[in-house]
Amino acid sequence: LKELGEETVYGRKTRKVEGIFPKDAAKGYYCYRTIMNLDFDLKVPIKMLVYDLDDKLIEKLKAEKQANE
């Protein structure tokens, strides 16, 4: 993982990291890289961008606290 610094996401302090995987679908990887924002307090990813083997954005994932939690 490569550290990309700190960033505020959805009002939460996060650590931004990037993971790069082999560009080899035969090894079982469906993506080339992912950028994640890990919540400092909750210790979970709250935002993730996933790039395919051609380095094109294919997924944007986010986690938010439900109003009743």
PDB file of N, CA, C and O in Angstrom:
ATOM      1  N   LEU A   1       0.828  -1.187   0.000  1.00  0.00           N
ATOM      2  CA  LEU A   1       0.000   0.000   0.000  1.00  0.00           C
ATOM      3  C   LEU A   1       0.869   1.246   0.000  1.00  0.00           C
ATOM      4  O   LEU A   1       1.895   1.301   0.663  1.00  0.00           O
ATOM      5  N   LYS A   2       0.397   2.228  -0.735  1.00  0.00           N
ATOM      6  CA  LYS A   2       1.093   3.502  -0.808  1.00  0.00           C
ATOM      7  C   LYS A   2       0.270   4.547  -0.058  1.00  0.00           C
ATOM      8  O   LYS A   2      -0.925   4.711  -0.312  1.00  0.00           O
ATOM      9  N   GLU A   3       0.902   5.228   0.883  1.00  0.00           N
ATOM     10  CA  GLU A   3       0.233   6.291   1.642  1.00  0.00           C
ATOM     11  C   GLU A   3       0.041   7.520   0.751  1.00  0.00           C
ATOM     12  O   GLU A   3       0.983   7.982   0.121  1.00  0.00           O
ATOM     13  N   LEU A   4      -1.184   8.051   0.736  1.00  0.00           N
ATOM     14  CA  LEU A   4      -1.479   9.252  -0.040  1.00  0.00           C
ATOM     15  C   LEU A   4      -1.870  10.426   0.850  1.00  0.00           C
ATOM     16  O   LEU A   4      -2.357  11.434   0.359  1.00  0.00           O
ATOM     17  N   GLY A   5      -1.676  10.277   2.163  1.00  0.00           N
ATOM     18  CA  GLY A   5      -1.942  11.378   3.078  1.00  0.00           C
ATOM     19  C   GLY A   5      -3.290  11.278   3.768  1.00  0.00           C
ATOM     20  O   GLY A   5      -3.948  10.247   3.744  1.00  0.00           O
ATOM     21  N   GLU A   6      -3.684  12.372   4.386  1.00  0.00           N
ATOM     22  CA  GLU A   6      -4.952  12.446   5.103  1.00  0.00           C
ATOM     23  C   GLU A   6      -5.955  13.246   4.287  1.00  0.00           C
ATOM     24  O   GLU A   6      -5.587  14.143   3.543  1.00  0.00           O
ATOM     25  N   GLU A   7      -7.238  12.896   4.465  1.00  0.00           N
ATOM     26  CA  GLU A   7      -8.302  13.579   3.734  1.00  0.00           C
ATOM     27  C   GLU A   7      -9.589  13.477   4.540  1.00  0.00           C
ATOM     28  O   GLU A   7      -9.844  12.462   5.182  1.00  0.00           O
ATOM     29  N   THR A   8     -10.398  14.509   4.507  1.00  0.00           N
ATOM     30  CA  THR A   8     -11.702  14.467   5.150  1.00  0.00           C
ATOM     31  C   THR A   8     -12.729  13.991   4.134  1.00  0.00           C
ATOM     32  O   THR A   8     -12.837  14.542   3.039  1.00  0.00           O
ATOM     33  N   VAL A   9     -13.450  12.925   4.491  1.00  0.00           N
ATOM     34  CA  VAL A   9     -14.467  12.336   3.619  1.00  0.00           C
ATOM     35  C   VAL A   9     -15.746  12.181   4.428  1.00  0.00           C
ATOM     36  O   VAL A   9     -15.715  11.601   5.526  1.00  0.00           O
ATOM     37  N   TYR A  10     -16.865  12.717   3.925  1.00  0.00           N
ATOM     38  CA  TYR A  10     -18.152  12.661   4.613  1.00  0.00           C
ATOM     39  C   TYR A  10     -18.033  13.207   6.038  1.00  0.00           C
ATOM     40  O   TYR A  10     -18.638  12.700   6.966  1.00  0.00           O
ATOM     41  N   GLY A  11     -17.174  14.198   6.206  1.00  0.00           N
ATOM     42  CA  GLY A  11     -16.980  14.814   7.510  1.00  0.00           C
ATOM     43  C   GLY A  11     -16.115  14.004   8.474  1.00  0.00           C
ATOM     44  O   GLY A  11     -15.990  14.348   9.641  1.00  0.00           O
ATOM     45  N   ARG A  12     -15.489  12.934   7.976  1.00  0.00           N
ATOM     46  CA  ARG A  12     -14.664  12.064   8.810  1.00  0.00           C
ATOM     47  C   ARG A  12     -13.200  12.206   8.403  1.00  0.00           C
ATOM     48  O   ARG A  12     -12.877  12.332   7.223  1.00  0.00           O
ATOM     49  N   LYS A  13     -12.298  12.155   9.385  1.00  0.00           N
ATOM     50  CA  LYS A  13     -10.868  12.193   9.109  1.00  0.00           C
ATOM     51  C   LYS A  13     -10.439  10.805   8.632  1.00  0.00           C
ATOM     52  O   LYS A  13     -10.724   9.794   9.283  1.00  0.00           O
ATOM     53  N   THR A  14      -9.780  10.750   7.473  1.00  0.00           N
ATOM     54  CA  THR A  14      -9.378   9.463   6.915  1.00  0.00           C
ATOM     55  C   THR A  14      -7.910   9.470   6.500  1.00  0.00           C
ATOM     56  O   THR A  14      -7.307  10.520   6.294  1.00  0.00           O
ATOM     57  N   ARG A  15      -7.384   8.280   6.370  1.00  0.00           N
ATOM     58  CA  ARG A  15      -6.060   8.070   5.772  1.00  0.00           C
ATOM     59  C   ARG A  15      -6.319   7.523   4.370  1.00  0.00           C
ATOM     60  O   ARG A  15      -7.032   6.535   4.199  1.00  0.00           O
ATOM     61  N   LYS A  16      -5.736   8.155   3.368  1.00  0.00           N
ATOM     62  CA  LYS A  16      -5.927   7.753   1.975  1.00  0.00           C
ATOM     63  C   LYS A  16      -4.756   6.866   1.562  1.00  0.00           C
ATOM     64  O   LYS A  16      -3.596   7.237   1.739  1.00  0.00           O
ATOM     65  N   VAL A  17      -5.066   5.680   1.018  1.00  0.00           N
ATOM     66  CA  VAL A  17      -4.037   4.741   0.585  1.00  0.00           C
ATOM     67  C   VAL A  17      -4.388   4.196  -0.797  1.00  0.00           C
ATOM     68  O   VAL A  17      -5.546   4.182  -1.204  1.00  0.00           O
ATOM     69  N   GLU A  18      -3.362   3.744  -1.492  1.00  0.00           N
ATOM     70  CA  GLU A  18      -3.542   3.165  -2.829  1.00  0.00           C
ATOM     71  C   GLU A  18      -2.914   1.784  -2.842  1.00  0.00           C
ATOM     72  O   GLU A  18      -1.790   1.587  -2.386  1.00  0.00           O
ATOM     73  N   GLY A  19      -3.663   0.825  -3.373  1.00  0.00           N
ATOM     74  CA  GLY A  19      -3.146  -0.522  -3.564  1.00  0.00           C
ATOM     75  C   GLY A  19      -3.047  -0.806  -5.048  1.00  0.00           C
ATOM     76  O   GLY A  19      -3.990  -0.532  -5.793  1.00  0.00           O
ATOM     77  N   ILE A  20      -1.911  -1.303  -5.488  1.00  0.00           N
ATOM     78  CA  ILE A  20      -1.711  -1.642  -6.901  1.00  0.00           C
ATOM     79  C   ILE A  20      -1.477  -3.141  -6.999  1.00  0.00           C
ATOM     80  O   ILE A  20      -0.691  -3.711  -6.251  1.00  0.00           O
ATOM     81  N   PHE A  21      -2.180  -3.771  -7.936  1.00  0.00           N
ATOM     82  CA  PHE A  21      -2.137  -5.212  -8.125  1.00  0.00           C
ATOM     83  C   PHE A  21      -1.546  -5.545  -9.486  1.00  0.00           C
ATOM     84  O   PHE A  21      -1.514  -4.695 -10.378  1.00  0.00           O
ATOM     85  N   PRO A  22      -1.100  -6.790  -9.696  1.00  0.00           N
ATOM     86  CA  PRO A  22      -0.586  -7.175 -11.017  1.00  0.00           C
ATOM     87  C   PRO A  22      -1.661  -7.023 -12.095  1.00  0.00           C
ATOM     88  O   PRO A  22      -2.837  -7.290 -11.842  1.00  0.00           O
ATOM     89  N   LYS A  23      -1.256  -6.572 -13.258  1.00  0.00           N
ATOM     90  CA  LYS A  23      -2.197  -6.464 -14.388  1.00  0.00           C
ATOM     91  C   LYS A  23      -2.297  -7.825 -15.070  1.00  0.00           C
ATOM     92  O   LYS A  23      -1.950  -7.994 -16.231  1.00  0.00           O
ATOM     93  N   ASP A  24      -2.760  -8.820 -14.317  1.00  0.00           N
ATOM     94  CA  ASP A  24      -2.828 -10.188 -14.820  1.00  0.00           C
ATOM     95  C   ASP A  24      -4.108 -10.842 -14.319  1.00  0.00           C
ATOM     96  O   ASP A  24      -4.177 -11.316 -13.185  1.00  0.00           O
ATOM     97  N   ALA A  25      -5.136 -10.841 -15.179  1.00  0.00           N
ATOM     98  CA  ALA A  25      -6.422 -11.423 -14.798  1.00  0.00           C
ATOM     99  C   ALA A  25      -6.297 -12.905 -14.471  1.00  0.00           C
ATOM    100  O   ALA A  25      -7.061 -13.445 -13.669  1.00  0.00           O
ATOM    101  N   ALA A  26      -5.318 -13.581 -15.060  1.00  0.00           N
ATOM    102  CA  ALA A  26      -5.121 -15.011 -14.799  1.00  0.00           C
ATOM    103  C   ALA A  26      -4.759 -15.277 -13.336  1.00  0.00           C
ATOM    104  O   ALA A  26      -4.957 -16.376 -12.831  1.00  0.00           O
ATOM    105  N   LYS A  27      -4.237 -14.284 -12.636  1.00  0.00           N
ATOM    106  CA  LYS A  27      -3.890 -14.444 -11.224  1.00  0.00           C
ATOM    107  C   LYS A  27      -5.086 -14.170 -10.311  1.00  0.00           C
ATOM    108  O   LYS A  27      -4.955 -14.206  -9.097  1.00  0.00           O
ATOM    109  N   GLY A  28      -6.235 -13.884 -10.900  1.00  0.00           N
ATOM    110  CA  GLY A  28      -7.450 -13.696 -10.121  1.00  0.00           C
ATOM    111  C   GLY A  28      -7.786 -12.260  -9.766  1.00  0.00           C
ATOM    112  O   GLY A  28      -8.752 -12.009  -9.062  1.00  0.00           O
ATOM    113  N   TYR A  29      -7.009 -11.311 -10.244  1.00  0.00           N
ATOM    114  CA  TYR A  29      -7.293  -9.903  -9.959  1.00  0.00           C
ATOM    115  C   TYR A  29      -8.258  -9.349 -10.996  1.00  0.00           C
ATOM    116  O   TYR A  29      -8.052  -9.508 -12.191  1.00  0.00           O
ATOM    117  N   TYR A  30      -9.320  -8.708 -10.535  1.00  0.00           N
ATOM    118  CA  TYR A  30     -10.254  -8.087 -11.478  1.00  0.00           C
ATOM    119  C   TYR A  30     -10.000  -6.594 -11.600  1.00  0.00           C
ATOM    120  O   TYR A  30     -10.595  -5.913 -12.427  1.00  0.00           O
ATOM    121  N   CYS A  31      -9.110  -6.079 -10.759  1.00  0.00           N
ATOM    122  CA  CYS A  31      -8.802  -4.659 -10.843  1.00  0.00           C
ATOM    123  C   CYS A  31      -7.289  -4.470 -10.802  1.00  0.00           C
ATOM    124  O   CYS A  31      -6.553  -5.335 -10.334  1.00  0.00           O
ATOM    125  N   TYR A  32      -6.852  -3.319 -11.318  1.00  0.00           N
ATOM    126  CA  TYR A  32      -5.432  -2.980 -11.333  1.00  0.00           C
ATOM    127  C   TYR A  32      -5.040  -2.245 -10.065  1.00  0.00           C
ATOM    128  O   TYR A  32      -3.995  -2.490  -9.478  1.00  0.00           O
ATOM    129  N   ARG A  33      -5.915  -1.306  -9.638  1.00  0.00           N
ATOM    130  CA  ARG A  33      -5.589  -0.558  -8.427  1.00  0.00           C
ATOM    131  C   ARG A  33      -6.861  -0.106  -7.739  1.00  0.00           C
ATOM    132  O   ARG A  33      -7.939  -0.068  -8.330  1.00  0.00           O
ATOM    133  N   THR A  34      -6.700   0.234  -6.484  1.00  0.00           N
ATOM    134  CA  THR A  34      -7.810   0.751  -5.695  1.00  0.00           C
ATOM    135  C   THR A  34      -7.286   1.863  -4.788  1.00  0.00           C
ATOM    136  O   THR A  34      -6.150   1.795  -4.323  1.00  0.00           O
ATOM    137  N   ILE A  35      -8.100   2.880  -4.620  1.00  0.00           N
ATOM    138  CA  ILE A  35      -7.780   3.971  -3.706  1.00  0.00           C
ATOM    139  C   ILE A  35      -8.831   3.947  -2.605  1.00  0.00           C
ATOM    140  O   ILE A  35     -10.035   3.965  -2.890  1.00  0.00           O
ATOM    141  N   MET A  36      -8.374   3.849  -1.360  1.00  0.00           N
ATOM    142  CA  MET A  36      -9.286   3.730  -0.219  1.00  0.00           C
ATOM    143  C   MET A  36      -9.069   4.854   0.776  1.00  0.00           C
ATOM    144  O   MET A  36      -7.942   5.281   0.984  1.00  0.00           O
ATOM    145  N   ASN A  37     -10.151   5.291   1.367  1.00  0.00           N
ATOM    146  CA  ASN A  37     -10.104   6.221   2.488  1.00  0.00           C
ATOM    147  C   ASN A  37     -10.510   5.434   3.725  1.00  0.00           C
ATOM    148  O   ASN A  37     -11.644   4.966   3.828  1.00  0.00           O
ATOM    149  N   LEU A  38      -9.552   5.271   4.646  1.00  0.00           N
ATOM    150  CA  LEU A  38      -9.769   4.498   5.859  1.00  0.00           C
ATOM    151  C   LEU A  38     -10.060   5.446   7.020  1.00  0.00           C
ATOM    152  O   LEU A  38      -9.245   6.318   7.334  1.00  0.00           O
ATOM    153  N   ASP A  39     -11.212   5.281   7.657  1.00  0.00           N
ATOM    154  CA  ASP A  39     -11.622   6.134   8.768  1.00  0.00           C
ATOM    155  C   ASP A  39     -10.688   5.917   9.957  1.00  0.00           C
ATOM    156  O   ASP A  39     -10.442   4.786  10.373  1.00  0.00           O
ATOM    157  N   PHE A  40     -10.125   7.000  10.483  1.00  0.00           N
ATOM    158  CA  PHE A  40      -9.194   6.918  11.610  1.00  0.00           C
ATOM    159  C   PHE A  40      -9.840   6.297  12.849  1.00  0.00           C
ATOM    160  O   PHE A  40      -9.240   5.466  13.511  1.00  0.00           O
ATOM    161  N   ASP A  41     -11.066   6.716  13.176  1.00  0.00           N
ATOM    162  CA  ASP A  41     -11.715   6.250  14.399  1.00  0.00           C
ATOM    163  C   ASP A  41     -12.386   4.892  14.242  1.00  0.00           C
ATOM    164  O   ASP A  41     -12.259   4.025  15.100  1.00  0.00           O
ATOM    165  N   LEU A  42     -13.099   4.692  13.142  1.00  0.00           N
ATOM    166  CA  LEU A  42     -13.848   3.448  12.943  1.00  0.00           C
ATOM    167  C   LEU A  42     -12.972   2.293  12.458  1.00  0.00           C
ATOM    168  O   LEU A  42     -13.361   1.141  12.537  1.00  0.00           O
ATOM    169  N   LYS A  43     -11.807   2.622  11.900  1.00  0.00           N
ATOM    170  CA  LYS A  43     -10.857   1.602  11.399  1.00  0.00           C
ATOM    171  C   LYS A  43     -11.434   0.769  10.255  1.00  0.00           C
ATOM    172  O   LYS A  43     -11.158  -0.411  10.133  1.00  0.00           O
ATOM    173  N   VAL A  44     -12.253   1.400   9.417  1.00  0.00           N
ATOM    174  CA  VAL A  44     -12.843   0.731   8.257  1.00  0.00           C
ATOM    175  C   VAL A  44     -12.762   1.658   7.047  1.00  0.00           C
ATOM    176  O   VAL A  44     -12.719   2.880   7.191  1.00  0.00           O
ATOM    177  N   PRO A  45     -12.771   1.088   5.834  1.00  0.00           N
ATOM    178  CA  PRO A  45     -12.818   1.942   4.646  1.00  0.00           C
ATOM    179  C   PRO A  45     -14.204   2.573   4.517  1.00  0.00           C
ATOM    180  O   PRO A  45     -15.213   1.890   4.694  1.00  0.00           O
ATOM    181  N   ILE A  46     -14.252   3.879   4.241  1.00  0.00           N
ATOM    182  CA  ILE A  46     -15.543   4.537   4.045  1.00  0.00           C
ATOM    183  C   ILE A  46     -15.719   5.039   2.611  1.00  0.00           C
ATOM    184  O   ILE A  46     -16.805   5.461   2.235  1.00  0.00           O
ATOM    185  N   LYS A  47     -14.645   4.963   1.826  1.00  0.00           N
ATOM    186  CA  LYS A  47     -14.736   5.323   0.410  1.00  0.00           C
ATOM    187  C   LYS A  47     -13.686   4.503  -0.328  1.00  0.00           C
ATOM    188  O   LYS A  47     -12.575   4.312   0.164  1.00  0.00           O
ATOM    189  N   MET A  48     -14.069   4.003  -1.525  1.00  0.00           N
ATOM    190  CA  MET A  48     -13.120   3.213  -2.300  1.00  0.00           C
ATOM    191  C   MET A  48     -13.378   3.429  -3.792  1.00  0.00           C
ATOM    192  O   MET A  48     -14.524   3.401  -4.239  1.00  0.00           O
ATOM    193  N   LEU A  49     -12.309   3.669  -4.530  1.00  0.00           N
ATOM    194  CA  LEU A  49     -12.360   3.778  -5.985  1.00  0.00           C
ATOM    195  C   LEU A  49     -11.610   2.581  -6.549  1.00  0.00           C
ATOM    196  O   LEU A  49     -10.497   2.285  -6.116  1.00  0.00           O
ATOM    197  N   VAL A  50     -12.221   1.895  -7.510  1.00  0.00           N
ATOM    198  CA  VAL A  50     -11.629   0.687  -8.081  1.00  0.00           C
ATOM    199  C   VAL A  50     -11.410   0.909  -9.583  1.00  0.00           C
ATOM    200  O   VAL A  50     -12.327   1.340 -10.287  1.00  0.00           O
ATOM    201  N   TYR A  51     -10.203   0.594 -10.045  1.00  0.00           N
ATOM    202  CA  TYR A  51      -9.822   0.787 -11.452  1.00  0.00           C
ATOM    203  C   TYR A  51      -9.555  -0.565 -12.098  1.00  0.00           C
ATOM    204  O   TYR A  51      -8.915  -1.435 -11.498  1.00  0.00           O
ATOM    205  N   ASP A  52     -10.030  -0.731 -13.336  1.00  0.00           N
ATOM    206  CA  ASP A  52      -9.857  -2.012 -14.029  1.00  0.00           C
ATOM    207  C   ASP A  52      -8.427  -2.196 -14.530  1.00  0.00           C
ATOM    208  O   ASP A  52      -7.554  -1.360 -14.277  1.00  0.00           O
ATOM    209  N   LEU A  53      -8.191  -3.284 -15.258  1.00  0.00           N
ATOM    210  CA  LEU A  53      -6.851  -3.611 -15.728  1.00  0.00           C
ATOM    211  C   LEU A  53      -6.315  -2.597 -16.737  1.00  0.00           C
ATOM    212  O   LEU A  53      -5.108  -2.546 -16.988  1.00  0.00           O
ATOM    213  N   ASP A  54      -7.214  -1.785 -17.327  1.00  0.00           N
ATOM    214  CA  ASP A  54      -6.805  -0.700 -18.228  1.00  0.00           C
ATOM    215  C   ASP A  54      -6.701   0.633 -17.488  1.00  0.00           C
ATOM    216  O   ASP A  54      -6.574   1.682 -18.105  1.00  0.00           O
ATOM    217  N   ASP A  55      -6.804   0.595 -16.159  1.00  0.00           N
ATOM    218  CA  ASP A  55      -6.724   1.760 -15.281  1.00  0.00           C
ATOM    219  C   ASP A  55      -7.869   2.751 -15.494  1.00  0.00           C
ATOM    220  O   ASP A  55      -7.711   3.951 -15.345  1.00  0.00           O
ATOM    221  N   LYS A  56      -9.054   2.224 -15.830  1.00  0.00           N
ATOM    222  CA  LYS A  56     -10.258   3.044 -15.957  1.00  0.00           C
ATOM    223  C   LYS A  56     -11.132   2.806 -14.730  1.00  0.00           C
ATOM    224  O   LYS A  56     -11.298   1.671 -14.287  1.00  0.00           O
ATOM    225  N   LEU A  57     -11.694   3.875 -14.186  1.00  0.00           N
ATOM    226  CA  LEU A  57     -12.542   3.779 -13.005  1.00  0.00           C
ATOM    227  C   LEU A  57     -13.763   2.915 -13.313  1.00  0.00           C
ATOM    228  O   LEU A  57     -14.498   3.178 -14.266  1.00  0.00           O
ATOM    229  N   ILE A  58     -13.981   1.862 -12.506  1.00  0.00           N
ATOM    230  CA  ILE A  58     -15.118   0.969 -12.733  1.00  0.00           C
ATOM    231  C   ILE A  58     -16.083   0.907 -11.546  1.00  0.00           C
ATOM    232  O   ILE A  58     -17.223   0.495 -11.711  1.00  0.00           O
ATOM    233  N   GLU A  59     -15.627   1.291 -10.360  1.00  0.00           N
ATOM    234  CA  GLU A  59     -16.497   1.249  -9.184  1.00  0.00           C
ATOM    235  C   GLU A  59     -16.188   2.413  -8.255  1.00  0.00           C
ATOM    236  O   GLU A  59     -15.028   2.772  -8.082  1.00  0.00           O
ATOM    237  N   LYS A  60     -17.251   2.962  -7.674  1.00  0.00           N
ATOM    238  CA  LYS A  60     -17.130   3.952  -6.594  1.00  0.00           C
ATOM    239  C   LYS A  60     -17.978   3.401  -5.454  1.00  0.00           C
ATOM    240  O   LYS A  60     -19.185   3.249  -5.599  1.00  0.00           O
ATOM    241  N   LEU A  61     -17.332   3.091  -4.351  1.00  0.00           N
ATOM    242  CA  LEU A  61     -18.034   2.530  -3.205  1.00  0.00           C
ATOM    243  C   LEU A  61     -17.930   3.492  -2.034  1.00  0.00           C
ATOM    244  O   LEU A  61     -16.898   4.121  -1.832  1.00  0.00           O
ATOM    245  N   LYS A  62     -18.999   3.588  -1.248  1.00  0.00           N
ATOM    246  CA  LYS A  62     -18.957   4.437  -0.072  1.00  0.00           C
ATOM    247  C   LYS A  62     -19.761   3.795   1.044  1.00  0.00           C
ATOM    248  O   LYS A  62     -20.692   3.030   0.806  1.00  0.00           O
ATOM    249  N   ALA A  63     -19.378   4.099   2.257  1.00  0.00           N
ATOM    250  CA  ALA A  63     -20.088   3.616   3.439  1.00  0.00           C
ATOM    251  C   ALA A  63     -20.484   4.834   4.254  1.00  0.00           C
ATOM    252  O   ALA A  63     -19.679   5.729   4.483  1.00  0.00           O
ATOM    253  N   GLU A  64     -21.729   4.859   4.655  1.00  0.00           N
ATOM    254  CA  GLU A  64     -22.221   5.949   5.472  1.00  0.00           C
ATOM    255  C   GLU A  64     -22.981   5.376   6.652  1.00  0.00           C
ATOM    256  O   GLU A  64     -23.618   4.331   6.545  1.00  0.00           O
ATOM    257  N   LYS A  65     -22.949   6.072   7.753  1.00  0.00           N
ATOM    258  CA  LYS A  65     -23.683   5.659   8.938  1.00  0.00           C
ATOM    259  C   LYS A  65     -25.174   5.891   8.710  1.00  0.00           C
ATOM    260  O   LYS A  65     -25.572   6.954   8.219  1.00  0.00           O
ATOM    261  N   GLN A  66     -25.982   4.905   9.031  1.00  0.00           N
ATOM    262  CA  GLN A  66     -27.433   5.032   8.893  1.00  0.00           C
ATOM    263  C   GLN A  66     -27.982   5.971   9.968  1.00  0.00           C
ATOM    264  O   GLN A  66     -27.430   6.068  11.065  1.00  0.00           O
ATOM    265  N   ALA A  67     -29.066   6.657   9.678  1.00  0.00           N
ATOM    266  CA  ALA A  67     -29.643   7.626  10.600  1.00  0.00           C
ATOM    267  C   ALA A  67     -30.055   6.996  11.924  1.00  0.00           C
ATOM    268  O   ALA A  67     -30.011   7.630  12.962  1.00  0.00           O
ATOM    269  N   ASN A  68     -30.451   5.725  11.924  1.00  0.00           N
ATOM    270  CA  ASN A  68     -30.910   5.070  13.147  1.00  0.00           C
ATOM    271  C   ASN A  68     -29.794   4.395  13.928  1.00  0.00           C
ATOM    272  O   ASN A  68     -30.039   3.697  14.899  1.00  0.00           O
ATOM    273  N   GLU A  69     -28.552   4.583  13.534  1.00  0.00           N
ATOM    274  CA  GLU A  69     -27.424   3.959  14.247  1.00  0.00           C
ATOM    275  C   GLU A  69     -26.827   4.897  15.262  1.00  0.00           C
ATOM    276  O   GLU A  69     -26.766   6.056  15.144  1.00  0.00           O
TER     277      GLU A  69
END
